[in-house]
Coordinates of C-alpha atoms and ligand atoms in Angstrom, one line a residue:
M151 CA -15.6 29.0 0.7
P152 CA -14.6 31.1 -2.3
E153 CA -17.0 31.1 -5.3
K154 CA -14.3 29.6 -7.5
N155 CA -11.2 27.6 -6.8
I156 CA -7.9 28.4 -8.5
I157 CA -6.3 25.6 -10.5
R158 CA -2.7 26.1 -11.4
F159 CA -1.4 23.7 -14.1
E160 CA 2.3 22.8 -14.0
P161 CA 4.7 22.9 -15.8
T162 CA 2.8 25.3 -18.1
G163 CA 2.0 27.7 -15.4
I164 CA -1.6 28.2 -16.8
V165 CA -4.1 29.4 -14.1
A166 CA -7.8 28.6 -14.4
K167 CA -10.8 28.9 -12.2
A168 CA -13.2 26.1 -11.5
S169 CA -16.4 25.8 -9.3
P170 CA -16.0 23.7 -6.2
G171 CA -16.9 20.1 -7.0
S172 CA -15.5 20.4 -10.6
N173 CA -14.0 17.1 -11.8
L174 CA -10.3 17.3 -12.8
Y175 CA -11.1 15.4 -15.9
T176 CA -13.6 18.1 -17.0
V177 CA -11.2 20.9 -16.0
S178 CA -8.3 19.3 -17.9
A179 CA -10.4 18.6 -21.0
R180 CA -11.7 22.2 -21.0
H181 CA -8.1 23.5 -21.0
M182 CA -7.0 20.9 -23.5
L183 CA -4.3 19.4 -21.3
P184 CA -2.3 16.6 -22.9
L185 CA -3.6 13.9 -20.6
S186 CA -4.6 10.4 -21.8
F187 CA -8.3 9.6 -21.1
D188 CA -8.4 6.2 -22.8
C189 CA -11.6 5.0 -21.1
G190 CA -13.4 8.4 -21.4
G191 CA -13.3 9.1 -17.7
R192 CA -14.8 5.8 -16.5
G193 CA -11.9 5.1 -14.1
T194 CA -11.0 1.8 -15.8
C195 CA -7.8 2.6 -17.8
G196 CA -5.7 4.3 -15.1
K197 CA -4.0 6.6 -17.7
C198 CA -5.2 10.0 -16.5
R199 CA -2.7 10.2 -13.6
V200 CA -1.8 13.7 -12.3
K201 CA 0.2 14.9 -9.4
V202 CA -2.0 17.3 -7.5
G203 CA -2.0 19.0 -4.2
P204 CA -2.8 19.7 -1.5
Q205 CA -4.7 16.5 -1.0
S206 CA -7.0 18.3 1.5
H207 CA -8.4 20.4 -1.3
L208 CA -9.5 17.3 -3.2
T209 CA -12.3 14.7 -2.7
P210 CA -11.1 11.5 -1.0
L211 CA -9.5 8.7 -3.0
T212 CA -12.0 6.4 -4.7
E213 CA -11.8 2.6 -4.9
K214 CA -10.9 2.9 -8.6
E215 CA -7.9 5.1 -7.7
K216 CA -6.8 2.6 -5.1
E217 CA -7.0 -0.1 -7.7
H218 CA -4.8 1.8 -10.3
L219 CA -2.3 3.6 -8.1
S220 CA 0.4 2.0 -6.0
A221 CA 0.9 3.0 -2.4
E222 CA 4.0 4.8 -3.4
Q223 CA 2.2 6.8 -6.1
I224 CA -0.5 7.8 -3.7
R225 CA 2.2 8.9 -1.2
Q226 CA 3.7 11.1 -4.0
G227 CA 0.3 12.8 -4.5
L228 CA -0.8 11.1 -7.7
R229 CA -4.5 10.9 -8.5
L230 CA -6.7 9.9 -11.4
A231 CA -8.1 13.1 -12.8
C232 CA -11.4 11.5 -13.8
Q233 CA -11.9 10.4 -10.2
S234 CA -11.0 13.5 -8.3
S235 CA -12.9 16.8 -7.8
V236 CA -11.7 20.1 -6.3
C237 CA -12.8 21.6 -3.1
G238 CA -10.1 24.2 -2.7
D239 CA -7.2 25.8 -4.6
I240 CA -4.9 23.3 -6.1
T241 CA -1.8 22.9 -8.2
M242 CA -1.9 20.1 -10.8
H243 CA 1.3 18.8 -12.2
H244 CA 1.4 16.3 -15.0
P245 CA 3.8 13.6 -13.7
D246 CA 4.9 12.2 -17.1
A247 CA 4.5 15.5 -19.0
E248 CA 6.9 14.4 -21.7
E249 CA 5.3 11.0 -22.1
N250 CA 1.8 12.2 -22.4
T251 CA 2.8 15.0 -24.6
A252 CA 4.2 12.4 -26.9
D253 CA 1.3 10.1 -26.5
C254 CA -1.5 12.6 -27.1
G255 CA 0.3 15.9 -26.8
N256 CA 0.1 16.5 -30.5
D257 CA -3.5 17.4 -29.5
V258 CA -2.4 20.8 -28.3
G259 CA 0.0 21.9 -30.9
G260 CA 2.6 19.1 -31.2
K261 CA 1.6 18.8 -34.9
E262 CA 3.7 16.9 -37.3
I263 CA 4.1 18.8 -40.5
K264 CA 5.4 16.4 -43.1
G265 CA 5.1 18.5 -46.2
R266 CA 7.0 17.3 -49.2
L267 CA 8.1 14.0 -47.5
E268 CA 4.5 12.8 -47.1
R269 CA 3.5 14.1 -50.4
D270 CA 6.2 12.0 -52.1
S271 CA 5.2 8.9 -50.2
L272 CA 1.6 9.4 -51.3
H273 CA 2.5 9.9 -54.9
P274 CA 6.1 8.6 -55.4
H275 CA 5.6 8.5 -59.2
L276 CA 4.6 12.2 -59.3
S277 CA 7.3 13.7 -57.2
E278 CA 9.4 14.8 -60.2
E279 CA 6.4 16.4 -61.8
N280 CA 5.5 18.4 -58.7
S281 CA 7.6 21.4 -59.5
L282 CA 5.6 22.0 -62.6
A283 CA 2.4 21.8 -60.6
E284 CA 3.8 24.3 -58.1
E285 CA 4.7 26.7 -60.9
N286 CA 1.1 26.4 -62.2
F287 CA -0.2 27.0 -58.7
L288 CA 2.0 30.0 -58.2
S289 CA 0.7 31.5 -61.4
G290 CA -2.8 31.2 -60.1
E291 CA -4.0 29.0 -62.8
N292 CA -5.2 26.2 -60.6
S293 CA -7.7 26.0 -57.7
L294 CA -6.8 24.3 -54.5
G295 CA -8.6 21.4 -52.8
L296 CA -8.3 20.1 -49.3
A297 CA -8.6 16.4 -48.5
L298 CA -9.2 15.5 -44.8
D299 CA -8.9 12.1 -43.3
I300 CA -10.5 12.3 -39.9
G301 CA -9.4 9.3 -37.9
T302 CA -10.4 8.4 -34.4
T303 CA -6.8 8.8 -33.3
T304 CA -5.1 10.9 -36.0
L305 CA -6.2 13.7 -38.4
A306 CA -4.5 14.1 -41.7
A307 CA -4.8 16.9 -44.3
Y308 CA -3.6 17.1 -47.9
L309 CA -3.6 20.4 -49.8
C310 CA -3.6 19.7 -53.5
E311 CA -4.1 21.3 -56.9
S312 CA -7.6 20.2 -57.7
G313 CA -7.1 19.5 -61.4
S314 CA -4.0 17.3 -61.2
G315 CA -4.2 16.2 -57.6
E316 CA -0.6 17.3 -57.0
I317 CA -0.1 17.7 -53.3
I318 CA 1.2 21.1 -52.3
A319 CA 1.4 20.4 -48.6
S320 CA 0.2 17.9 -46.0
A321 CA 0.0 17.7 -42.2
S322 CA -1.2 15.4 -39.5
Q323 CA -1.9 15.7 -35.8
A324 CA -3.6 13.7 -33.1
N325 CA -7.3 14.1 -32.8
S326 CA -7.9 16.1 -29.6
Q327 CA -11.1 14.1 -29.0
R328 CA -8.8 11.4 -27.6
M329 CA -9.3 13.0 -24.2
Y330 CA -12.9 11.9 -24.4
G331 CA -12.0 8.2 -25.0
A332 CA -9.6 6.1 -27.1
D333 CA -12.2 4.6 -29.4
V334 CA -15.5 5.4 -31.0
I335 CA -17.5 3.5 -28.5
S336 CA -16.1 5.7 -25.7
R337 CA -16.8 8.9 -27.7
I338 CA -20.4 7.8 -28.4
A339 CA -20.8 7.1 -24.7
F340 CA -19.5 10.5 -23.9
A341 CA -21.9 12.1 -26.3
D342 CA -24.7 10.2 -24.7
A343 CA -23.7 10.8 -21.1
R344 CA -23.9 14.6 -21.1
A345 CA -26.3 17.1 -22.6
D346 CA -23.4 19.0 -24.1
G347 CA -21.4 15.9 -25.0
M348 CA -22.0 16.1 -28.7
K349 CA -21.3 19.8 -28.7
I350 CA -18.0 19.3 -26.9
L351 CA -16.9 16.5 -29.2
R352 CA -17.7 18.4 -32.4
E353 CA -16.0 21.6 -31.2
S354 CA -13.0 19.6 -30.2
L355 CA -12.8 18.0 -33.6
L356 CA -13.4 21.2 -35.6
H357 CA -10.9 23.0 -33.4
S358 CA -8.3 20.4 -34.3
V359 CA -9.2 20.5 -38.0
N360 CA -8.9 24.3 -38.0
M361 CA -5.5 24.1 -36.3
L362 CA -4.4 21.5 -38.8
I363 CA -5.4 23.8 -41.7
R364 CA -3.7 26.8 -40.1
D365 CA -0.5 24.9 -39.5
M366 CA -0.4 23.4 -42.9
L367 CA -0.9 26.8 -44.6
E368 CA 1.8 28.2 -42.4
S369 CA 4.1 25.4 -43.5
C370 CA 3.6 26.5 -47.1
A371 CA 4.3 30.2 -46.4
E372 CA 8.0 29.9 -47.2
N373 CA 7.3 28.9 -50.8
H374 CA 3.7 30.1 -51.4
K375 CA 1.4 32.6 -49.8
I376 CA -1.8 30.7 -49.6
Q377 CA -4.9 32.2 -48.0
P378 CA -7.6 30.0 -46.6
E379 CA -10.0 31.5 -49.2
D380 CA -7.8 30.0 -51.9
I381 CA -9.2 26.6 -51.0
S382 CA -12.2 26.0 -53.2
E383 CA -13.3 22.6 -52.1
V384 CA -13.0 20.1 -49.2
C385 CA -13.3 16.3 -49.3
V386 CA -13.7 14.4 -46.1
V387 CA -13.2 10.7 -45.2
G388 CA -13.5 9.1 -41.8
N389 CA -15.2 6.3 -40.0
T390 CA -18.9 6.6 -39.6
T391 CA -18.8 8.0 -36.1
M392 CA -16.3 10.7 -36.9
Q393 CA -18.2 11.7 -40.0
H394 CA -21.4 11.9 -38.1
I395 CA -19.8 14.1 -35.4
F396 CA -18.1 16.2 -38.1
A397 CA -21.4 16.8 -39.8
G398 CA -23.1 17.7 -36.5
I399 CA -25.2 14.5 -36.4
H400 CA -25.5 12.9 -33.0
P401 CA -23.8 9.4 -33.1
H402 CA -26.3 7.9 -30.6
C403 CA -27.7 5.5 -33.1
L404 CA -24.2 4.0 -33.7
G405 CA -23.9 2.9 -30.1
V406 CA -27.2 1.0 -29.8
S407 CA -28.4 -2.1 -31.7
P408 CA -28.8 -2.4 -34.7
Y409 CA -25.9 0.1 -34.9
Q410 CA -27.2 1.8 -38.1
P411 CA -26.0 5.3 -39.3
A412 CA -28.4 8.2 -39.2
V413 CA -27.4 8.9 -42.7
R414 CA -25.4 7.0 -45.3
V415 CA -25.1 9.8 -47.9
F416 CA -24.3 13.2 -46.4
P417 CA -25.9 16.4 -47.7
E418 CA -23.7 18.9 -49.5
M419 CA -22.5 21.4 -46.9
K420 CA -20.4 24.5 -46.8
A421 CA -17.4 25.5 -44.7
A422 CA -19.6 28.0 -42.8
D423 CA -21.8 25.0 -41.6
F424 CA -18.7 23.7 -39.7
G425 CA -17.1 26.9 -38.7
L426 CA -14.0 25.9 -40.8
H427 CA -11.6 28.8 -41.3
L428 CA -12.0 28.8 -45.0
H429 CA -14.2 30.8 -47.4
P430 CA -17.7 30.4 -45.9
D431 CA -19.2 29.2 -49.2
C432 CA -16.4 26.6 -49.8
P433 CA -18.3 23.3 -50.5
V434 CA -17.5 20.4 -48.2
Y435 CA -18.1 16.9 -49.6
I436 CA -18.3 14.0 -47.1
F437 CA -17.9 10.5 -48.3
P438 CA -20.8 8.1 -48.2
V439 CA -20.7 5.3 -45.5
V440 CA -21.7 1.7 -45.8
S441 CA -22.8 0.9 -42.2
G442 CA -22.4 2.0 -38.6
F443 CA -18.8 0.7 -38.5
V444 CA -17.8 0.8 -42.2
G445 CA -17.3 4.4 -43.0
G446 CA -16.2 6.8 -45.7
D447 CA -12.6 5.9 -45.0
T448 CA -13.2 2.3 -46.1
V449 CA -15.1 3.5 -49.2
G450 CA -12.1 5.9 -49.9
A451 CA -9.6 3.0 -49.6
A452 CA -11.7 0.8 -51.9
L453 CA -11.9 3.7 -54.4
A454 CA -8.2 4.3 -54.3
D455 CA -7.1 0.7 -54.7
A456 CA -10.0 -0.3 -57.0
P457 CA -9.7 -4.0 -56.4
Y458 CA -13.0 -4.5 -58.4
K459 CA -11.1 -3.5 -61.5
R460 CA -8.8 -6.5 -61.1
D461 CA -9.6 -10.2 -61.8
D462 CA -7.9 -11.5 -58.6
I463 CA -9.2 -12.0 -55.1
S464 CA -8.0 -9.1 -53.0
L465 CA -8.3 -8.3 -49.3
I466 CA -7.8 -4.7 -48.1
M467 CA -7.2 -4.5 -44.4
D468 CA -7.5 -1.0 -42.9
I469 CA -6.3 -1.3 -39.4
G470 CA -6.5 1.6 -37.0
T471 CA -8.5 1.9 -33.8
N472 CA -10.9 -0.4 -35.5
G473 CA -10.3 -2.9 -38.3
E474 CA -12.2 -2.7 -41.6
L475 CA -12.0 -5.4 -44.2
V476 CA -12.9 -5.2 -47.9
L477 CA -12.8 -8.5 -49.8
S478 CA -13.0 -8.3 -53.6
T479 CA -14.1 -11.4 -55.5
P480 CA -15.4 -11.8 -59.1
E481 CA -18.9 -11.7 -57.5
G482 CA -18.4 -8.3 -56.0
L483 CA -17.2 -6.5 -52.8
W484 CA -17.7 -7.8 -49.3
T485 CA -17.0 -5.8 -46.2
A486 CA -16.9 -6.2 -42.4
S487 CA -15.7 -4.3 -39.4
C488 CA -13.6 -6.0 -36.7
A489 CA -13.7 -4.7 -33.2
T490 CA -10.0 -4.8 -32.7
G491 CA -10.3 -2.0 -30.1
P492 CA -7.6 0.6 -29.4
A493 CA -5.0 -1.8 -28.0
L494 CA -3.2 -1.8 -31.3
E495 CA -2.7 2.0 -31.0
G496 CA -1.4 1.6 -27.5
A497 CA -4.5 2.3 -25.5
H498 CA -5.7 -0.1 -22.7
I499 CA -2.1 -1.4 -22.5
S500 CA -0.4 -0.7 -19.2
C501 CA 2.7 0.9 -20.7
G502 CA 0.9 1.6 -24.1
M503 CA 1.4 4.7 -26.1
R504 CA 1.1 5.9 -29.7
A505 CA 3.9 5.3 -32.2
V506 CA 5.7 8.5 -31.5
P507 CA 9.4 9.1 -30.4
G508 CA 10.2 7.1 -27.3
A509 CA 7.9 4.2 -28.2
V510 CA 9.2 0.6 -28.3
H511 CA 8.1 -0.1 -31.9
Q512 CA 10.1 -3.2 -32.7
A513 CA 11.4 -6.2 -30.8
E514 CA 13.5 -9.3 -31.6
L515 CA 15.3 -12.1 -29.9
N516 CA 19.1 -11.6 -29.7
P517 CA 21.5 -14.5 -30.0
E518 CA 21.4 -15.0 -26.3
G519 CA 17.6 -15.4 -26.4
Q520 CA 16.9 -12.1 -24.7
I521 CA 14.2 -9.7 -26.0
H522 CA 15.9 -6.7 -27.6
C523 CA 13.7 -3.6 -28.1
H524 CA 14.0 -0.8 -30.6
V525 CA 12.8 2.6 -29.6
L526 CA 11.5 5.2 -32.1
D527 CA 14.0 8.0 -32.6
D528 CA 16.4 6.2 -30.3
I529 CA 15.5 8.3 -27.3
S530 CA 14.9 7.2 -23.7
P531 CA 12.1 4.7 -23.9
R532 CA 8.7 5.9 -22.6
G533 CA 6.2 3.1 -23.5
I534 CA 5.3 0.6 -26.1
C535 CA 3.1 1.0 -29.2
G536 CA 1.0 -1.5 -31.1
S537 CA 3.7 -2.7 -33.5
G538 CA 6.1 -3.2 -30.5
M539 CA 3.4 -5.3 -28.8
I540 CA 3.0 -7.5 -31.8
D541 CA 6.8 -8.0 -32.1
S542 CA 7.2 -8.6 -28.4
L543 CA 4.4 -11.2 -28.3
A544 CA 5.8 -12.9 -31.3
V545 CA 9.3 -13.3 -29.8
M546 CA 7.9 -14.2 -26.4
R547 CA 6.0 -17.0 -28.2
E548 CA 9.1 -18.0 -30.0
R549 CA 11.0 -18.2 -26.8
G550 CA 8.2 -20.1 -25.1
M551 CA 7.5 -17.3 -22.5
I552 CA 3.8 -17.3 -23.4
L553 CA 1.7 -20.4 -23.6
P554 CA -0.9 -20.9 -26.4
D555 CA -3.7 -19.8 -24.1
G556 CA -2.0 -16.5 -23.2
R557 CA -0.7 -17.4 -19.8
F558 CA 3.0 -16.8 -18.9
Q559 CA 5.3 -19.8 -18.7
N560 CA 5.9 -19.6 -14.9
E561 CA 9.2 -21.4 -15.1
D562 CA 10.8 -18.8 -17.5
P563 CA 13.5 -16.9 -15.5
D564 CA 12.3 -13.5 -17.0
V565 CA 8.7 -14.0 -16.0
I566 CA 7.8 -12.3 -12.7
C567 CA 5.4 -14.4 -10.7
D568 CA 3.0 -13.5 -7.8
S569 CA 3.1 -15.2 -4.4
Q570 CA 1.2 -18.2 -5.8
G571 CA 3.8 -18.7 -8.5
I572 CA 1.6 -17.5 -11.3
G573 CA 3.4 -15.4 -14.0
R574 CA 2.1 -11.8 -14.0
K575 CA 4.5 -9.9 -16.2
T576 CA 7.8 -9.6 -17.9
I577 CA 10.0 -6.5 -17.9
L578 CA 11.1 -5.4 -21.4
I579 CA 13.1 -2.3 -20.2
S580 CA 14.1 -1.7 -16.6
A581 CA 13.2 1.4 -14.7
E582 CA 16.9 2.4 -14.6
E583 CA 17.0 2.6 -18.4
C584 CA 13.9 4.8 -18.6
A585 CA 14.1 8.6 -18.0
S586 CA 10.7 8.4 -16.3
G587 CA 12.0 6.0 -13.7
E588 CA 9.2 3.6 -14.6
E589 CA 9.9 0.2 -16.2
I590 CA 8.3 -0.9 -19.5
A591 CA 6.6 -4.2 -18.9
I592 CA 4.1 -6.5 -20.5
S593 CA 1.5 -7.8 -18.1
L594 CA -0.9 -10.7 -18.2
K595 CA -3.7 -8.2 -18.8
D596 CA -1.9 -6.6 -21.7
V597 CA -1.5 -10.0 -23.3
R598 CA -5.2 -10.6 -22.9
Q599 CA -6.0 -7.2 -24.5
M600 CA -3.8 -8.2 -27.5
Q601 CA -5.5 -11.6 -27.7
L602 CA -8.9 -9.9 -28.0
A603 CA -7.6 -7.5 -30.7
K604 CA -5.9 -10.1 -32.8
A605 CA -8.8 -12.6 -32.4
A606 CA -11.3 -10.0 -33.7
L607 CA -9.2 -9.4 -36.8
S608 CA -8.4 -13.0 -37.7
A609 CA -11.9 -14.4 -37.0
G610 CA -13.2 -11.5 -39.0
I611 CA -11.0 -12.3 -42.0
R612 CA -12.0 -16.0 -41.9
F613 CA -15.7 -15.2 -41.6
L614 CA -15.6 -12.8 -44.5
M615 CA -13.9 -15.3 -46.7
K616 CA -16.4 -17.9 -45.7
K617 CA -19.3 -15.6 -46.5
A618 CA -17.8 -14.8 -49.8
G619 CA -17.1 -18.4 -50.6
V620 CA -13.3 -18.0 -51.1
E621 CA -10.5 -20.1 -49.6
Q622 CA -7.5 -18.2 -50.7
I623 CA -6.5 -14.6 -51.2
D624 CA -4.3 -13.6 -54.2
Q625 CA -3.4 -10.2 -52.9
T626 CA -3.6 -8.7 -49.4
I627 CA -3.2 -4.9 -49.0
L628 CA -2.4 -3.4 -45.6
T629 CA -3.3 0.2 -45.0
G630 CA -4.5 2.5 -42.2
A631 CA -2.9 4.4 -39.3
F632 CA -1.6 1.2 -37.9
G633 CA -2.1 -1.3 -40.8
A634 CA 0.8 0.1 -42.8
H635 CA 3.3 0.2 -39.9
F636 CA 3.6 -3.2 -38.3
D637 CA 5.5 -6.5 -39.1
W638 CA 2.8 -8.6 -40.8
Q639 CA 4.9 -11.7 -40.5
N640 CA 5.0 -11.3 -36.7
A641 CA 1.3 -10.6 -36.8
A642 CA 0.9 -14.0 -38.5
V643 CA 3.1 -15.6 -35.8
I644 CA 0.6 -14.5 -33.1
G645 CA -2.4 -15.5 -35.1
M646 CA -3.6 -12.0 -35.9
I647 CA -3.6 -12.6 -39.6
P648 CA -4.6 -16.2 -40.7
P649 CA -2.1 -18.0 -43.0
E650 CA -4.6 -18.1 -45.9
A651 CA -4.5 -14.3 -46.0
I652 CA -0.7 -14.1 -46.5
E653 CA -0.2 -17.0 -48.9
G654 CA -0.5 -14.7 -51.9
E655 CA 1.2 -11.3 -52.4
V656 CA 1.2 -8.9 -49.5
H657 CA 1.5 -5.1 -50.2
V658 CA 1.6 -2.2 -47.8
K659 CA -0.1 0.9 -49.2
Q660 CA 0.1 4.1 -47.2
N661 CA -3.0 6.3 -46.6
L662 CA -5.4 4.6 -49.0
A663 CA -8.4 6.4 -47.5
G664 CA -6.6 9.8 -48.0
R665 CA -5.8 8.9 -51.6
G666 CA -9.5 8.2 -52.1
A667 CA -10.4 11.6 -50.8
L668 CA -7.8 13.1 -53.2
M669 CA -9.2 11.3 -56.1
A670 CA -12.7 12.7 -55.3
L671 CA -11.2 16.2 -55.2
M672 CA -9.5 15.8 -58.5
N673 CA -12.4 14.3 -60.3
P674 CA -16.0 14.8 -59.2
G675 CA -16.8 11.7 -61.3
Q676 CA -15.1 9.7 -58.6
R677 CA -17.7 10.7 -56.2
E678 CA -20.3 8.8 -58.2
E679 CA -17.9 5.8 -58.1
A680 CA -17.6 6.1 -54.3
L681 CA -21.4 6.2 -54.1
E682 CA -21.6 3.0 -56.2
I683 CA -19.1 1.3 -54.0
S684 CA -20.9 2.2 -50.8
R685 CA -24.2 0.9 -52.3
N686 CA -22.9 -2.3 -53.7
M687 CA -20.6 -3.5 -50.9
R688 CA -22.1 -6.4 -49.1
F689 CA -21.8 -5.8 -45.4
V690 CA -21.3 -8.8 -43.1
E691 CA -22.4 -8.2 -39.5
M692 CA -20.1 -10.5 -37.6
A693 CA -22.0 -10.2 -34.3
A694 CA -25.1 -11.5 -36.1
E695 CA -23.3 -14.6 -37.4
P696 CA -24.3 -17.6 -35.3
D697 CA -20.8 -19.2 -35.1
F698 CA -18.8 -16.0 -34.7
T699 CA -18.6 -16.1 -30.9
T700 CA -17.1 -19.6 -30.9
A701 CA -14.7 -18.7 -33.7
F702 CA -13.7 -15.6 -31.9
A703 CA -13.0 -17.4 -28.7
K704 CA -10.9 -20.0 -30.5
A705 CA -8.9 -17.3 -32.3
T706 CA -7.8 -15.8 -29.0
A707 CA -5.3 -18.7 -28.7
F708 CA -1.8 -18.2 -30.0
P709 CA -1.0 -20.7 -32.8
D710 CA 1.7 -23.3 -32.2
S711 CA 3.2 -22.2 -35.5
V712 CA 2.2 -19.7 -38.2
Y713 CA 0.8 -22.5 -40.3
S714 CA -1.1 -24.4 -37.7
Ligands
FES1082 FE1 -9.4 8.2 -15.9 FE2 -9.4 6.3 -17.7 S1 -9.1 6.2 -15.6 S2 -9.7 8.4 -18.0

């Protein structure tokens, strides 16, 4: 037996070596392959499919693989990377290369440079003034600051003129840590499971951040020559787990009861402490956190929206891989975290994917009562993202295809039943209409995942209101990677947002957390305000509330109507 086995990756043609017994998940992760590892390699999501051969050079099929792969897929040579290990030279072909590149392929260079477009959406009222800021910047009169929003799924960066906050450029890309799990719980489990887990997670994150900075600076090169050393300060917001990993603090304490952060206020650090490709002495300010699951991003959103400066009762909903709530009343700020899980970002859904080109992102009933899907960028459909799931469930409820308890209506002609006549799925788009040759369907299990996600949010909102003693909300603000991009009325139809939260005004505000980071860059006084917010917010631990489990279970049902 040779000392090392040769692994050839297709279609890239990259060749690597691995010791016999190496797991394909580990090998893929080491080479940053664009695979989805939603469950962090536990064999439960079935998303890490690869076509690999010869089969004789791999360990035998596991029970988990038999569970997630059809007989036809096994015949074609598909395996789950996290369940297979090498014992000879192999060729590994990513079967849905295009789909997964779109799903998490931004991890390895599929960055989205949004530049001026995103700048204008952040500061629409400033766009006409930006040319002046750019002139000032070009004349070297201003220093530059970098705001980073490090999300579980997506990383965003904004380069701005520190004094005025004018945005020179911005960029975003997927967080390459996704290959170690779709949510923070999986990442913490990964850090705990291996001696080098934390090191791998941090290096992956910092690598992504450095790529993001490089790409963003390159995007400016046409108009301005900016060197990394020109950036004089960095402000970072993220959830508590991401901020811990970023700062090099093991997140173990966030995965075990009582789920407390190791630090709430982060020490002042320098770019060299992170290996960021900036001037080594460039100061890096990390936002304070409130609790294990209410992080600096929530503090940043509260700072940017400043509901405590208004007289009304406001609710900020920051929905991403997790859901964070901030309720502002005349008595102060209340906050809670809702374990919505990653279903809303397409993970743990059988045909789920991120909201990138090819994703079904909207659905409606046509006059004939059929579900009509809209695909992002109008290309061949490849999967369904969270907003598409919400719309689909809403119209399926409207048509009566789903019962209040989440089961399919077995009599519906578009529901596919098993041999016992029990509804198992409905096909949204047939295999013939998809370039991948695989249909896009919603299964009973997918409906269940969405029921859990929506129940966590709606029960969380109701509990927070109860704790704060309020019965109505004057103003609801939707933000976050997912929160600003879904149809909130359909979310109300499926009971994800309770009626009392949408009876007042509803506003969608993009990137509130990133705006908070920008404010702290522009004005160091805002950091004091952020600290005050983090200290004064009253955190409600849902799991500790005696009635929460019952309320959560009740909230999994679909309402008969939005106002029931
Ligand atoms: Fe392999 Fe989830 S099944 S990562």
